[in-house]
Amino acid sequence: DTAVSQTPKYLVTQMGNDKSIKCEQNLGHDTMYWYKQDSKKFLKIMFSYNNKELIINETVPNRFSPKSPDKAHLNLHINSLELGDSAVYFCASSLTSGAPYEQYFGPGTRLTVT
Amino acid sequence: AQSVAQPEDQVNVAEGNPLTVKCTYSVSGNPYLFWYVQYPNRGLQFLLKYITGDNLVKGSYGFEAEFNKSQTSFHLKKPSALVSDSALYFCAVRDAETGTASKLTFGTGTRLQVTL
């Protein structure tokens, strides 16, 4: 009965490869997010979807492409991975983006690019 | 643009003593303010939030925070710290006026170390 789940938990890959991270929430929320946490623990939003519509698209390289097949799922595909992409990626969800609801975070995916 | 400042990288406190983790914010409109905690190798967990109303908000695990509009602060407090409170704490702000596309901006985090 995990609320926000991500797969995989760990991802080790070489530069230039393409990889995907999947996220699912069973909370009935309509808004989902991707965050990147760097090695200094700084947390920054990358994307947000509300009812499958992209509503936040921060300054992120276009090698990163989110996709939301339905309200409960938000995936992140990364092309041509670079060393600087190494980080922990968190998925989160909330009830509605425009209201003051808290976000619920997944356990994170630690991506290491070698 | 909205921003959050957590001026202390680390706060050290002895178990049983009161703790304060500081946070100041900047938004153009009214703020929605949040505190989250991150334990090692885990995702962030919501602790408490201020939306409107009473300036003192109570949250999980005995934590509370006081909203001070004049000082644009939202400090996290606990009357008696536990070793198990040791973790990374994040303050976050959203501008209440910016609608559905508004984003949550996080501070840089404060590591709380509680010792026996």
Coordinates of C-alpha atoms in Angstrom, one line a residue:
Chain A
D1 CA 0.0 0.0 0.0
T2 CA 2.9 2.3 -0.9
A3 CA 1.7 5.9 -1.5
V4 CA 4.2 7.1 -4.1
S5 CA 6.5 4.5 -5.6
Q6 CA 9.4 4.8 -8.0
T7 CA 11.4 2.2 -10.0
P8 CA 14.2 1.6 -10.0
K9 CA 15.6 2.6 -6.7
Y10 CA 19.1 2.6 -8.0
L11 CA 20.3 3.1 -11.6
V12 CA 23.9 2.9 -12.7
T13 CA 24.7 3.5 -16.3
Q14 CA 27.3 4.9 -18.7
M15 CA 27.4 8.2 -20.4
G16 CA 25.5 8.4 -23.6
N17 CA 22.9 5.8 -22.6
D18 CA 19.1 6.4 -22.4
K19 CA 17.2 5.5 -19.3
S20 CA 13.8 5.8 -17.8
I21 CA 12.4 6.2 -14.3
K22 CA 8.8 5.3 -13.4
C23 CA 6.6 6.7 -10.8
E24 CA 3.2 5.7 -9.6
Q25 CA 0.9 7.1 -6.9
N26 CA -2.2 5.4 -5.4
L27 CA -3.4 8.5 -3.4
G28 CA -5.9 9.7 -5.9
H29 CA -3.9 12.9 -6.5
D30 CA -4.2 14.8 -9.8
T31 CA -0.8 16.5 -9.8
M32 CA 2.6 14.9 -10.0
Y33 CA 6.1 16.3 -10.0
W34 CA 9.7 15.4 -10.7
Y35 CA 12.5 16.9 -8.5
K36 CA 16.2 16.6 -8.7
Q37 CA 18.3 16.5 -5.6
D38 CA 22.0 17.1 -6.2
S39 CA 25.0 15.9 -4.1
K40 CA 24.6 18.9 -1.8
K41 CA 21.0 17.9 -1.1
F42 CA 19.7 20.9 -3.0
L43 CA 16.2 20.1 -4.2
K44 CA 14.8 21.6 -7.4
I45 CA 11.6 21.1 -9.3
M46 CA 11.9 19.9 -12.9
F47 CA 8.4 19.2 -14.1
S48 CA 4.8 19.1 -12.9
Y49 CA 1.7 17.5 -14.5
N50 CA -1.8 18.2 -13.6
N51 CA -4.4 15.8 -15.0
K52 CA -1.8 14.6 -17.5
E53 CA -1.1 18.2 -18.7
L54 CA 2.3 19.7 -18.3
I55 CA 2.0 22.8 -16.1
I56 CA 5.6 23.4 -14.9
N57 CA 8.6 22.9 -17.1
E58 CA 11.7 24.4 -15.5
T59 CA 14.9 25.1 -17.2
V60 CA 15.9 21.5 -17.8
P61 CA 17.9 20.1 -20.8
N62 CA 15.5 18.8 -23.5
R63 CA 17.3 15.4 -23.0
F64 CA 14.8 15.1 -20.1
S65 CA 11.3 14.2 -21.3
P66 CA 8.5 13.5 -18.8
K67 CA 5.4 11.6 -19.8
S68 CA 2.2 11.1 -17.9
P69 CA 0.0 8.3 -19.4
D70 CA -2.6 8.9 -16.7
K71 CA -3.1 10.8 -13.4
A72 CA -1.5 8.1 -11.4
H73 CA 1.7 7.7 -13.4
L74 CA 4.5 10.0 -14.3
N75 CA 7.6 8.8 -16.0
L76 CA 10.9 10.5 -16.8
H77 CA 13.0 9.5 -19.8
I78 CA 16.6 10.8 -20.1
N79 CA 18.5 10.6 -23.3
S80 CA 22.2 10.8 -23.8
L81 CA 23.0 10.7 -20.1
E82 CA 25.8 12.9 -18.9
L83 CA 28.0 12.8 -15.8
G84 CA 26.2 15.9 -14.4
D85 CA 22.9 14.0 -14.5
S86 CA 24.0 11.9 -11.5
A87 CA 21.6 12.8 -8.7
V88 CA 18.7 11.5 -6.8
Y89 CA 15.4 12.0 -8.6
F90 CA 12.2 12.3 -6.6
C91 CA 8.7 11.9 -7.8
A92 CA 5.9 13.6 -5.7
S93 CA 2.2 14.0 -5.9
S94 CA -0.4 16.3 -4.4
L95 CA -4.1 16.7 -4.4
T96 CA -4.3 19.7 -6.6
S97 CA -1.5 22.0 -7.8
G98 CA -3.4 25.3 -7.2
A99 CA -4.4 24.6 -3.7
P100 CA -2.3 24.6 -0.5
Y101 CA -2.0 20.8 -0.3
E102 CA 1.3 19.2 0.8
Q103 CA 3.2 17.0 -1.6
Y104 CA 3.9 13.4 -0.9
F105 CA 7.3 12.1 -2.1
G106 CA 8.5 8.8 -3.4
P107 CA 11.6 7.1 -2.0
G108 CA 13.8 8.5 -4.8
T109 CA 15.9 7.0 -7.6
R110 CA 19.6 7.3 -7.2
L111 CA 21.1 7.8 -10.7
T112 CA 24.8 7.3 -11.2
V113 CA 26.3 8.0 -14.6
T114 CA 29.8 6.7 -15.1
Chain B
A1 CA 10.5 35.4 -7.6
Q2 CA 10.0 33.4 -4.5
S3 CA 12.9 32.1 -2.3
V4 CA 13.6 30.5 1.0
A5 CA 16.7 30.9 3.2
Q6 CA 17.8 28.4 5.8
P7 CA 20.8 30.2 7.3
E8 CA 22.2 27.2 9.3
D9 CA 23.7 24.3 7.5
Q10 CA 23.6 22.3 10.8
V11 CA 22.0 22.6 14.2
N12 CA 23.3 20.6 17.1
V13 CA 21.3 20.1 20.2
A14 CA 21.3 17.7 23.2
E15 CA 18.5 15.3 23.7
G16 CA 15.8 16.8 25.9
N17 CA 16.7 20.4 25.0
P18 CA 14.4 22.6 22.8
L19 CA 15.3 22.9 19.2
T20 CA 14.8 25.6 16.6
V21 CA 15.5 25.4 12.9
K22 CA 15.3 28.7 11.2
C23 CA 13.6 29.6 7.9
T24 CA 12.9 33.0 6.2
Y25 CA 11.1 33.4 3.0
S26 CA 10.3 35.8 0.2
V27 CA 7.2 35.8 -2.0
S28 CA 5.3 38.6 -3.8
G29 CA 1.9 37.5 -2.5
N30 CA 0.8 35.6 0.6
P31 CA 2.8 32.6 1.4
Y32 CA 2.0 28.9 1.8
L33 CA 4.8 27.5 4.0
F34 CA 5.8 24.0 4.6
W35 CA 8.3 21.9 6.5
Y36 CA 9.6 18.6 5.4
V37 CA 12.0 16.1 6.9
Q38 CA 14.3 13.8 5.1
Y39 CA 15.9 10.8 6.8
P40 CA 19.0 9.2 5.2
N41 CA 18.3 7.5 1.8
R42 CA 14.6 8.3 2.1
G43 CA 12.2 10.7 0.4
L44 CA 10.9 13.8 2.0
Q45 CA 8.1 13.5 4.6
F46 CA 5.7 16.3 5.3
L47 CA 5.7 17.7 8.8
L48 CA 3.5 20.7 8.9
K49 CA 2.2 23.7 6.9
Y50 CA 0.9 27.2 7.3
I51 CA -1.9 28.4 5.0
T52 CA -3.8 31.0 7.0
G53 CA -5.1 31.6 10.5
D54 CA -3.3 30.8 13.7
N55 CA 0.4 31.7 13.4
L56 CA 1.4 28.7 15.5
V57 CA 0.9 25.5 13.6
K58 CA 1.4 22.0 15.0
G59 CA 2.6 19.0 13.1
S60 CA 3.9 15.5 13.2
Y61 CA 6.2 14.1 15.8
G62 CA 5.7 17.0 18.3
F63 CA 7.0 19.6 15.9
E64 CA 5.5 23.1 15.6
A65 CA 6.3 26.2 13.6
E66 CA 5.5 29.9 14.1
F67 CA 4.6 32.1 11.2
N68 CA 5.8 35.7 11.6
K69 CA 4.7 37.9 8.7
S70 CA 6.6 41.0 9.8
Q71 CA 9.9 39.0 9.9
T72 CA 8.9 36.8 7.0
S73 CA 10.0 33.8 9.1
F74 CA 8.6 30.3 9.7
H75 CA 10.9 28.7 12.2
L76 CA 10.5 25.1 13.1
K77 CA 10.5 24.2 16.8
K78 CA 10.2 21.3 19.2
P79 CA 10.2 21.6 23.0
S80 CA 12.3 18.5 23.7
A81 CA 14.5 17.0 21.0
L82 CA 15.0 13.3 20.5
V83 CA 18.0 11.5 19.0
S84 CA 15.5 10.1 16.4
D85 CA 14.8 13.7 15.2
S86 CA 18.3 13.7 13.7
A87 CA 17.7 14.3 10.0
L88 CA 17.7 16.9 7.2
Y89 CA 15.0 19.5 7.4
F90 CA 13.6 21.5 4.5
C91 CA 11.5 24.6 4.6
A92 CA 9.5 25.4 1.4
V93 CA 7.3 28.2 0.2
R94 CA 4.6 28.7 -2.4
D95 CA 3.1 31.9 -3.5
A96 CA -0.6 31.7 -2.8
E97 CA -1.5 34.0 -5.6
T98 CA 0.0 32.2 -8.6
G99 CA -2.6 29.5 -9.2
T100 CA -2.3 26.0 -10.6
A101 CA 1.2 26.4 -12.1
S102 CA 2.7 27.6 -8.8
K103 CA 5.7 25.7 -7.7
L104 CA 7.2 24.9 -4.3
T105 CA 10.6 26.4 -3.7
F106 CA 12.8 24.6 -1.2
G107 CA 15.5 26.0 1.1
T108 CA 18.9 24.4 1.1
G109 CA 18.1 22.2 4.1
T110 CA 19.4 22.2 7.7
R111 CA 20.9 19.1 9.2
L112 CA 19.7 18.5 12.7
Q113 CA 22.0 16.5 14.9
V114 CA 20.6 15.5 18.3
T115 CA 23.1 13.9 20.7
L116 CA 22.7 12.1 24.0

